[in-house]
């Protein structure tokens, strides 16, 4: 892949960054003092980018800069800098629909592929808190609000057809990031691929049985074609617990560089997948056994609260702000057709639920058999314990993906999670 790198582009270092940012009045005003007084640290621990914290005498900012390659792998895997453009576009749009739930953008530099944002402190990455067993009482409400509002307001249910098509066009160029998802989530875990890794030898048999499972490969291929062809709404595109920063009282959604106009269930599925993976990982974090039982209950309660909150918020928006060109209000303005529309809305949500479960399953499987793993599982030092958590996750994911219709409600899903968490995966049939 040939990457266009603007002539002015320079990957920043803690030494160079103050000089660059010193030219931006808004940043000088926020940090105070002069650039030589600013303290910079590089704190990025994600797969793709550089992330800096910059502090001055009167305040701080976070700065994210794209690299022309995948940080996790190195320069052998080029990746376009334009992802910063799509991230900026998404951040601005999300802030409009979900105010207070994203970091405020302070400055965007297209040549440097760099976004300066509000410094979120004392927030931490939610995944880290969940590994430590920290409860976040407001998270499910915030996430369901974010998902319902950003997805509804960028869909044909809310938008005029021409505006919606323009939105699709605005994000159509984010092909490299979509390509990562198409390969790493929907394809490679189901075949022998160089990028794949798993806990071996413990999961060798299960990985092989997944590669040989034609029903599963058909199911994931259906999800892939939906991901590639659906233009339901502007989605975040990577809505895992590493893209959420939290305190006990505040929740922010960061990092929408994978944003494009795609299937809504990909976002809702990502949230549920990452909660379920954390749930299954608790066996590796509790001391003594059972010590995290109440935390497990909180995680599954959050799965339910997220999905149920998402549905009620999405439907409420549809009822109050469903002024888009889909389901035109003029067709449903009498009592009888209003009842039919209400039924149709329930059917629509049931379809979205099935998509959500399928995408959740794909996201669980990729984190165990593909390139990029979750530290919820990866941080479990005892490989035998880790393999038990991973095998339970894989087995549940397989049942979700091949039989989403077996789950009538989110409570059916959490009940199934409890059942899978009680099995001996290497004694039972996979
Ligand atoms: C090569 S990038 C691997 C993963 O990191 C991001 O967070 C996305 O989830 C992507 O699939
Ligand atoms: Mg990210």
Short mmCIF file of C-alpha atoms and ligand atoms in Angstrom, two decimals:
data_model
loop_
_atom_site.label_atom_id
_atom_site.label_comp_id
_atom_site.label_asym_id
_atom_site.label_seq_id
_atom_site.Cartn_x
_atom_site.Cartn_y
_atom_site.Cartn_z
CA UNK A 1 0.00 0.00 0.00
CA UNK A 2 1.36 3.42 -0.97
CA UNK A 3 0.81 6.03 1.71
CA UNK A 4 0.53 9.74 0.94
CA UNK A 5 2.49 11.63 3.56
CA UNK A 6 2.22 15.44 3.38
CA UNK A 7 5.60 17.12 2.99
CA UNK A 8 5.10 18.97 6.26
CA UNK A 9 4.36 15.80 8.23
CA UNK A 10 6.79 15.02 11.04
CA UNK A 11 6.10 12.37 13.70
CA UNK A 12 6.24 14.27 16.94
CA UNK A 13 8.37 13.60 20.01
CA UNK A 14 8.05 15.05 23.52
CA UNK A 15 10.89 17.39 22.54
CA UNK A 16 9.40 18.64 19.24
CA UNK A 17 5.73 18.91 20.22
CA UNK A 18 5.82 22.16 22.29
CA UNK A 19 7.40 23.99 19.33
CA UNK A 20 4.61 22.84 17.02
CA UNK A 21 1.77 23.54 19.45
CA UNK A 22 3.22 26.89 20.48
CA UNK A 23 2.01 28.22 17.13
CA UNK A 24 -1.62 27.62 18.07
CA UNK A 25 -3.20 30.50 20.00
CA UNK A 26 -5.96 28.37 21.55
CA UNK A 27 -3.40 25.94 22.95
CA UNK A 28 -1.09 28.70 24.25
CA UNK A 29 -4.08 30.23 26.02
CA UNK A 30 -5.10 26.94 27.58
CA UNK A 31 -1.66 25.75 28.73
CA UNK A 32 -0.34 29.14 29.83
CA UNK A 33 3.31 30.17 30.07
CA UNK A 34 5.58 29.57 27.09
CA UNK A 35 6.25 26.33 25.17
CA UNK A 36 9.58 25.79 26.92
CA UNK A 37 7.64 25.51 30.20
CA UNK A 38 5.37 22.72 28.93
CA UNK A 39 5.90 19.14 30.09
CA UNK A 40 5.17 16.43 27.54
CA UNK A 41 4.91 12.65 27.97
CA UNK A 42 4.06 10.05 25.35
CA UNK A 43 1.43 7.76 26.84
CA UNK A 44 0.03 5.87 23.84
CA UNK A 45 -0.60 2.20 24.50
CA UNK A 46 -3.00 1.59 21.61
CA UNK A 47 -2.33 -0.33 18.43
CA UNK A 48 -2.00 2.53 15.96
CA UNK A 49 -0.98 6.03 17.11
CA UNK A 50 1.14 8.34 19.21
CA UNK A 51 -0.63 9.93 22.19
CA UNK A 52 0.88 12.73 24.26
CA UNK A 53 -0.15 14.52 27.45
CA UNK A 54 0.98 18.13 27.42
CA UNK A 55 0.86 20.22 30.60
CA UNK A 56 1.52 23.91 31.12
CA UNK A 57 1.22 26.23 34.12
CA UNK A 58 -2.52 26.72 33.66
CA UNK A 59 -3.80 23.50 32.08
CA UNK A 60 -3.28 20.40 30.00
CA UNK A 61 -4.30 18.82 26.70
CA UNK A 62 -4.11 15.40 25.05
CA UNK A 63 -2.60 15.17 21.58
CA UNK A 64 -3.11 12.22 19.26
CA UNK A 65 -1.00 11.87 16.12
CA UNK A 66 -1.42 9.20 13.46
CA UNK A 67 1.67 7.36 12.27
CA UNK A 68 1.96 6.27 8.63
CA UNK A 69 2.02 2.66 9.79
CA UNK A 70 0.43 0.35 12.38
CA UNK A 71 2.27 1.00 15.64
CA UNK A 72 1.55 -2.51 16.94
CA UNK A 73 3.35 -4.12 14.00
CA UNK A 74 5.76 -1.48 12.69
CA UNK A 75 6.65 0.17 9.39
CA UNK A 76 6.12 -3.07 7.48
CA UNK A 77 2.35 -2.38 7.76
CA UNK A 78 1.66 1.06 6.22
CA UNK A 79 -1.55 2.82 7.19
CA UNK A 80 -2.89 6.12 5.78
CA UNK A 81 -2.62 9.26 7.87
CA UNK A 82 -6.08 10.24 6.62
CA UNK A 83 -7.54 8.29 9.52
CA UNK A 84 -6.97 11.44 11.61
CA UNK A 85 -9.29 13.29 9.21
CA UNK A 86 -12.05 10.72 9.69
CA UNK A 87 -11.53 10.69 13.44
CA UNK A 88 -11.83 14.48 13.55
CA UNK A 89 -14.96 14.39 11.41
CA UNK A 90 -16.53 11.77 13.67
CA UNK A 91 -15.57 13.55 16.89
CA UNK A 92 -17.25 16.73 15.70
CA UNK A 93 -20.40 14.91 14.65
CA UNK A 94 -20.59 12.80 17.81
CA UNK A 95 -20.23 15.91 19.98
CA UNK A 96 -23.25 17.34 18.20
CA UNK A 97 -25.44 14.32 18.91
CA UNK A 98 -24.00 13.19 22.25
CA UNK A 99 -22.85 16.37 23.98
CA UNK A 100 -20.56 15.85 26.96
CA UNK A 101 -19.79 12.24 26.05
CA UNK A 102 -16.70 12.83 23.87
CA UNK A 103 -13.49 14.80 24.46
CA UNK A 104 -13.72 18.40 23.20
CA UNK A 105 -11.56 19.04 20.13
CA UNK A 106 -9.23 22.00 20.61
CA UNK A 107 -7.22 21.94 17.39
CA UNK A 108 -6.88 19.81 14.26
CA UNK A 109 -3.79 19.82 12.03
CA UNK A 110 -4.44 17.85 8.83
CA UNK A 111 -0.82 17.98 7.60
CA UNK A 112 0.44 16.57 10.88
CA UNK A 113 -2.51 14.15 11.16
CA UNK A 114 -2.82 15.45 14.70
CA UNK A 115 -5.76 16.22 16.97
CA UNK A 116 -5.41 18.22 20.19
CA UNK A 117 -8.17 17.44 22.64
CA UNK A 118 -9.38 18.14 26.11
CA UNK A 119 -7.21 16.26 28.63
CA UNK A 120 -9.46 13.81 30.42
CA UNK A 121 -8.27 13.64 34.01
CA UNK A 122 -8.58 11.80 36.35
CA UNK A 123 -10.25 9.47 33.84
CA UNK A 124 -8.74 6.08 33.08
CA UNK A 125 -9.30 3.66 30.22
CA UNK A 126 -12.36 1.66 31.26
CA UNK A 127 -10.76 -1.68 30.37
CA UNK A 128 -8.06 -1.09 33.01
CA UNK A 129 -10.66 -0.31 35.66
CA UNK A 130 -12.69 -3.40 34.76
CA UNK A 131 -9.64 -5.64 35.06
CA UNK A 132 -9.22 -4.27 38.59
CA UNK A 133 -12.89 -4.93 39.34
CA UNK A 134 -14.01 -1.30 39.53
CA UNK A 135 -17.74 -0.62 39.20
CA UNK A 136 -18.78 2.34 37.03
CA UNK A 137 -22.37 3.08 37.98
CA UNK A 138 -23.06 5.60 35.22
CA UNK A 139 -21.35 3.82 32.35
CA UNK A 140 -24.32 1.87 30.92
CA UNK A 141 -26.55 4.91 30.87
CA UNK A 142 -23.86 7.02 29.17
CA UNK A 143 -22.97 4.38 26.59
CA UNK A 144 -26.57 3.61 25.70
CA UNK A 145 -27.21 7.33 25.31
CA UNK A 146 -24.13 7.74 23.12
CA UNK A 147 -24.95 4.76 20.91
CA UNK A 148 -28.67 5.54 20.58
CA UNK A 149 -28.13 9.19 19.80
CA UNK A 150 -25.17 8.97 17.41
CA UNK A 151 -26.68 6.02 15.53
CA UNK A 152 -30.23 7.33 15.34
CA UNK A 153 -29.30 10.88 14.33
CA UNK A 154 -27.00 9.72 11.51
CA UNK A 155 -29.50 7.23 10.10
CA UNK A 156 -32.19 7.58 7.43
CA UNK A 157 -34.73 7.57 10.26
CA UNK A 158 -33.55 11.06 11.20
CA UNK A 159 -31.87 12.45 8.08
CA UNK A 160 -33.03 13.69 4.71
CA UNK A 161 -31.91 11.31 1.96
CA UNK A 162 -29.51 13.77 0.30
CA UNK A 163 -27.83 14.68 3.59
CA UNK A 164 -27.47 11.04 4.48
CA UNK A 165 -25.85 10.24 1.13
CA UNK A 166 -23.43 13.13 1.66
CA UNK A 167 -22.55 11.66 5.04
CA UNK A 168 -21.87 8.28 3.44
CA UNK A 169 -19.63 10.02 0.91
CA UNK A 170 -17.75 11.92 3.63
CA UNK A 171 -16.65 8.68 5.24
CA UNK A 172 -16.33 6.53 2.12
CA UNK A 173 -12.58 7.09 1.96
CA UNK A 174 -11.85 5.40 5.29
CA UNK A 175 -11.20 2.20 3.38
CA UNK A 176 -7.90 1.22 4.98
CA UNK A 177 -9.39 1.20 8.46
CA UNK A 178 -12.46 -0.69 7.26
CA UNK A 179 -10.04 -3.08 5.57
CA UNK A 180 -8.37 -3.81 8.91
CA UNK A 181 -11.75 -4.74 10.36
CA UNK A 182 -12.71 -6.81 7.31
CA UNK A 183 -9.48 -8.80 7.56
CA UNK A 184 -8.82 -9.01 11.28
CA UNK A 185 -12.38 -9.51 12.50
CA UNK A 186 -14.29 -11.23 9.74
CA UNK A 187 -11.68 -13.29 7.91
CA UNK A 188 -8.37 -14.18 9.52
CA UNK A 189 -9.58 -15.81 12.77
CA UNK A 190 -11.38 -18.40 10.60
CA UNK A 191 -8.33 -19.47 8.60
CA UNK A 192 -4.61 -20.05 9.01
CA UNK A 193 -3.15 -16.53 8.83
CA UNK A 194 0.23 -15.10 9.73
CA UNK A 195 -1.27 -12.50 12.09
CA UNK A 196 -3.20 -15.00 14.19
CA UNK A 197 -2.14 -16.07 17.64
CA UNK A 198 -3.85 -17.82 20.52
CA UNK A 199 -3.06 -19.52 23.79
CA UNK A 200 -1.32 -22.62 22.56
CA UNK A 201 -1.41 -25.56 22.92
CA UNK A 202 -4.52 -25.22 25.12
CA UNK A 203 -6.72 -23.66 22.42
CA UNK A 204 -5.26 -25.48 19.41
CA UNK A 205 -8.21 -27.87 19.16
CA UNK A 206 -10.84 -25.19 19.52
CA UNK A 207 -9.10 -22.91 17.00
CA UNK A 208 -8.98 -25.79 14.52
CA UNK A 209 -12.64 -26.63 15.08
CA UNK A 210 -13.57 -23.00 14.41
CA UNK A 211 -11.58 -23.05 11.17
CA UNK A 212 -13.47 -26.20 10.18
CA UNK A 213 -16.94 -24.96 11.16
CA UNK A 214 -18.77 -24.22 7.92
CA UNK A 215 -21.91 -22.91 9.66
CA UNK A 216 -19.77 -20.44 11.56
CA UNK A 217 -17.86 -19.38 8.44
CA UNK A 218 -21.13 -18.78 6.60
CA UNK A 219 -22.43 -16.79 9.58
CA UNK A 220 -19.33 -14.61 9.82
CA UNK A 221 -19.35 -14.07 6.06
CA UNK A 222 -22.95 -12.80 6.27
CA UNK A 223 -21.83 -10.40 8.96
CA UNK A 224 -18.89 -9.32 6.82
CA UNK A 225 -21.06 -8.53 3.82
CA UNK A 226 -23.34 -6.52 6.10
CA UNK A 227 -20.32 -4.63 7.43
CA UNK A 228 -19.10 -3.97 3.88
CA UNK A 229 -22.39 -2.97 2.29
CA UNK A 230 -24.69 -1.53 4.94
CA UNK A 231 -25.01 2.24 5.28
CA UNK A 232 -27.34 2.39 8.26
CA UNK A 233 -25.63 5.08 10.31
CA UNK A 234 -22.30 6.71 11.14
CA UNK A 235 -20.71 4.22 13.50
CA UNK A 236 -17.78 4.68 15.87
CA UNK A 237 -16.27 1.54 14.39
CA UNK A 238 -14.13 0.45 17.37
CA UNK A 239 -16.35 0.84 20.41
CA UNK A 240 -14.53 -1.40 22.87
CA UNK A 241 -13.75 -0.65 26.51
CA UNK A 242 -10.31 0.64 25.47
CA UNK A 243 -12.14 3.44 23.62
CA UNK A 244 -13.98 4.56 26.76
CA UNK A 245 -12.51 6.78 29.48
CA UNK A 246 -14.24 6.86 32.84
CA UNK A 247 -14.42 8.14 36.36
CA UNK A 248 -17.15 7.31 38.84
CA UNK A 249 -19.14 10.27 37.57
CA UNK A 250 -18.11 10.82 33.94
CA UNK A 251 -17.90 8.71 30.77
CA UNK A 252 -16.26 9.75 27.50
CA UNK A 253 -15.99 7.90 24.23
CA UNK A 254 -12.68 8.42 22.42
CA UNK A 255 -10.81 7.20 19.33
CA UNK A 256 -13.38 7.05 16.48
CA UNK A 257 -10.75 6.67 13.74
CA UNK A 258 -12.54 3.57 12.40
CA UNK A 259 -15.71 5.63 11.89
CA UNK A 260 -17.69 5.24 8.67
CA UNK A 261 -21.30 4.79 7.65
CA UNK A 262 -22.00 1.14 8.37
CA UNK A 263 -24.21 -1.26 10.33
CA UNK A 264 -25.42 0.00 13.72
CA UNK A 265 -25.08 -3.43 15.31
CA UNK A 266 -21.32 -3.25 14.87
CA UNK A 267 -21.14 -0.58 17.60
CA UNK A 268 -23.68 -2.09 19.97
CA UNK A 269 -22.11 -5.51 19.43
CA UNK A 270 -18.65 -4.15 20.27
CA UNK A 271 -19.86 -2.87 23.65
CA UNK A 272 -21.51 -6.18 24.54
CA UNK A 273 -18.55 -8.26 23.31
CA UNK A 274 -16.08 -6.39 25.45
CA UNK A 275 -18.26 -6.61 28.55
CA UNK A 276 -18.68 -10.36 28.01
CA UNK A 277 -14.94 -10.87 27.49
CA UNK A 278 -14.30 -9.03 30.73
CA UNK A 279 -16.93 -11.19 32.45
CA UNK A 280 -15.26 -14.40 31.32
CA UNK A 281 -11.80 -13.04 32.22
CA UNK A 282 -12.66 -12.53 35.90
CA UNK A 283 -11.54 -16.07 36.76
CA UNK A 284 -8.01 -14.86 36.07
CA UNK A 285 -8.26 -11.71 38.19
CA UNK A 286 -10.04 -12.83 41.34
CA UNK A 287 -8.29 -13.87 44.53
CA UNK A 288 -9.61 -16.10 46.07
CA UNK A 289 -12.01 -17.91 43.71
CA UNK A 290 -15.45 -16.30 43.88
CA UNK A 291 -14.11 -12.96 45.12
CA UNK A 292 -15.33 -11.27 41.94
CA UNK A 293 -18.82 -12.80 41.92
CA UNK A 294 -20.55 -9.54 42.68
CA UNK A 295 -18.43 -7.84 40.02
CA UNK A 296 -19.48 -10.49 37.52
CA UNK A 297 -23.08 -9.66 38.35
CA UNK A 298 -22.40 -5.98 37.81
CA UNK A 299 -20.82 -6.67 34.40
CA UNK A 300 -23.77 -8.74 33.21
CA UNK A 301 -26.19 -6.23 34.71
CA UNK A 302 -24.39 -3.59 32.62
CA UNK A 303 -24.85 -5.69 29.47
CA UNK A 304 -28.60 -5.72 30.16
CA UNK A 305 -28.76 -2.06 31.15
CA UNK A 306 -26.79 -1.03 28.08
CA UNK A 307 -28.95 -2.92 25.60
CA UNK A 308 -32.31 -2.16 27.23
CA UNK A 309 -31.33 1.50 27.66
CA UNK A 310 -30.16 1.65 24.06
CA UNK A 311 -33.48 0.25 22.78
CA UNK A 312 -35.69 2.55 24.82
CA UNK A 313 -33.61 5.63 23.96
CA UNK A 314 -33.44 4.76 20.27
CA UNK A 315 -37.20 4.15 20.09
CA UNK A 316 -37.94 7.36 22.01
CA UNK A 317 -35.82 9.30 19.51
CA UNK A 318 -37.58 7.61 16.61
CA UNK A 319 -40.98 8.59 18.07
CA UNK A 320 -40.00 12.18 18.80
CA UNK A 321 -37.47 12.95 16.04
CA UNK A 322 -38.19 10.44 13.30
CA UNK A 323 -38.27 13.08 10.61
CA UNK A 324 -35.98 11.40 8.09
CA UNK A 325 -36.92 10.17 4.65
CA UNK A 326 -37.26 6.56 5.82
CA UNK A 327 -40.69 5.65 7.22
CA UNK A 328 -42.05 9.07 6.21
CA UNK A 329 -44.32 10.55 8.88
CA UNK A 330 -46.97 11.28 6.22
CA UNK A 331 -47.57 7.52 5.82
CA UNK A 332 -48.27 6.94 9.49
CA UNK A 333 -50.36 9.87 10.63
CA UNK A 334 -53.58 8.02 11.56
CA UNK A 335 -54.23 5.78 14.57
CA UNK A 336 -54.24 2.46 12.68
CA UNK A 337 -51.04 3.03 10.74
CA UNK A 338 -49.49 4.40 13.93
CA UNK A 339 -50.08 0.99 15.54
CA UNK A 340 -48.50 -0.70 12.54
CA UNK A 341 -45.51 1.60 12.75
CA UNK A 342 -45.06 0.78 16.44
CA UNK A 343 -45.03 -2.94 15.54
CA UNK A 344 -42.55 -2.25 12.77
CA UNK A 345 -40.31 -0.41 15.20
CA UNK A 346 -40.29 -3.48 17.46
CA UNK A 347 -39.40 -5.64 14.45
CA UNK A 348 -36.61 -3.22 13.49
CA UNK A 349 -35.15 -3.43 17.00
CA UNK A 350 -35.34 -7.23 16.91
CA UNK A 351 -33.30 -7.20 13.67
CA UNK A 352 -30.80 -4.87 15.24
CA UNK A 353 -30.59 -7.21 18.25
CA UNK A 354 -29.71 -10.14 15.98
CA UNK A 355 -27.04 -8.06 14.21
CA UNK A 356 -25.70 -6.95 17.59
CA UNK A 357 -25.31 -10.53 18.80
CA UNK A 358 -23.60 -11.59 15.58
CA UNK A 359 -21.15 -8.70 15.61
CA UNK A 360 -20.53 -9.20 19.34
CA UNK A 361 -19.61 -12.81 18.65
CA UNK A 362 -17.24 -11.83 15.83
CA UNK A 363 -15.55 -9.32 18.12
CA UNK A 364 -15.11 -11.91 20.86
CA UNK A 365 -13.58 -14.49 18.54
CA UNK A 366 -11.13 -12.03 16.95
CA UNK A 367 -9.74 -10.99 20.36
CA UNK A 368 -8.83 -14.60 21.14
CA UNK A 369 -7.74 -16.07 17.81
CA UNK A 370 -6.70 -13.02 15.76
CA UNK A 371 -3.90 -10.44 15.88
CA UNK A 372 -5.10 -7.89 18.43
CA UNK A 373 -6.03 -9.31 21.83
CA UNK A 374 -7.67 -7.78 24.91
CA UNK A 375 -5.61 -7.31 28.03
CA UNK A 376 -8.63 -8.49 30.08
CA UNK A 377 -7.61 -11.97 28.91
CA UNK A 378 -4.02 -11.35 27.88
CA UNK A 379 -3.00 -10.17 31.37
CA UNK A 380 -3.92 -13.52 32.90
CA UNK A 381 -0.43 -14.91 33.51
CA UNK A 382 -1.45 -18.54 34.06
CA UNK A 383 -1.99 -19.83 30.53
CA UNK A 384 -4.22 -22.68 31.72
CA UNK A 385 -6.55 -20.29 33.52
CA UNK A 386 -6.47 -17.88 30.57
CA UNK A 387 -7.35 -20.72 28.19
CA UNK A 388 -10.40 -21.64 30.29
CA UNK A 389 -11.68 -18.05 30.11
CA UNK A 390 -10.92 -17.84 26.40
CA UNK A 391 -12.50 -21.20 25.58
CA UNK A 392 -15.70 -20.27 27.41
CA UNK A 393 -15.77 -16.97 25.49
CA UNK A 394 -15.21 -18.73 22.17
CA UNK A 395 -17.91 -21.31 22.83
CA UNK A 396 -20.44 -18.70 23.78
CA UNK A 397 -19.48 -16.57 20.78
CA UNK A 398 -19.96 -19.54 18.46
CA UNK A 399 -23.48 -20.12 19.81
CA UNK A 400 -24.33 -16.42 19.48
CA UNK A 401 -23.08 -16.19 15.93
CA UNK A 402 -24.66 -19.35 14.58
CA UNK A 403 -27.96 -19.03 16.47
CA UNK A 404 -28.80 -15.43 17.28
CA UNK A 405 -32.48 -16.35 16.94
CA UNK A 406 -32.16 -18.55 20.05
CA UNK A 407 -31.87 -15.41 22.16
CA UNK A 408 -35.18 -13.60 22.51
CA UNK A 409 -33.88 -10.97 24.91
CA UNK A 410 -30.65 -9.63 26.35
CA UNK A 411 -31.51 -11.48 29.56
CA UNK A 412 -31.30 -14.72 27.55
CA UNK A 413 -27.77 -13.67 26.60
CA UNK A 414 -26.65 -12.98 30.17
CA UNK A 415 -28.24 -16.23 31.34
CA UNK A 416 -26.26 -18.07 28.65
CA UNK A 417 -23.07 -16.28 29.74
CA UNK A 418 -23.57 -17.59 33.30
CA UNK A 419 -24.05 -21.11 31.92
CA UNK A 420 -20.96 -20.96 29.72
CA UNK A 421 -18.96 -19.59 32.65
CA UNK A 422 -19.83 -22.67 34.70
CA UNK A 423 -18.64 -25.28 32.20
CA UNK A 424 -15.32 -27.07 32.07
CA UNK A 425 -14.44 -26.21 28.46
CA UNK A 426 -11.82 -28.87 28.10
CA UNK A 427 -14.04 -31.57 29.58
CA UNK A 428 -17.18 -30.65 27.65
CA UNK A 429 -17.63 -30.94 23.90
CA UNK A 430 -16.56 -27.74 22.13
C1 LIG B 1 -3.88 -3.42 13.51
S1 LIG B 1 -5.06 -2.60 14.40
C2 LIG B 1 -5.77 -3.78 15.43
C3 LIG B 1 -6.97 -3.33 16.13
O1 LIG B 1 -6.71 -2.17 16.92
C4 LIG B 1 -7.84 -1.32 16.90
O2 LIG B 1 -8.19 -0.99 18.20
C5 LIG B 1 -8.92 -2.05 16.16
O3 LIG B 1 -9.74 -2.80 17.02
C6 LIG B 1 -8.13 -2.92 15.25
O4 LIG B 1 -8.86 -4.01 14.75
MG1 LIG B 2 -8.36 2.85 19.13
#
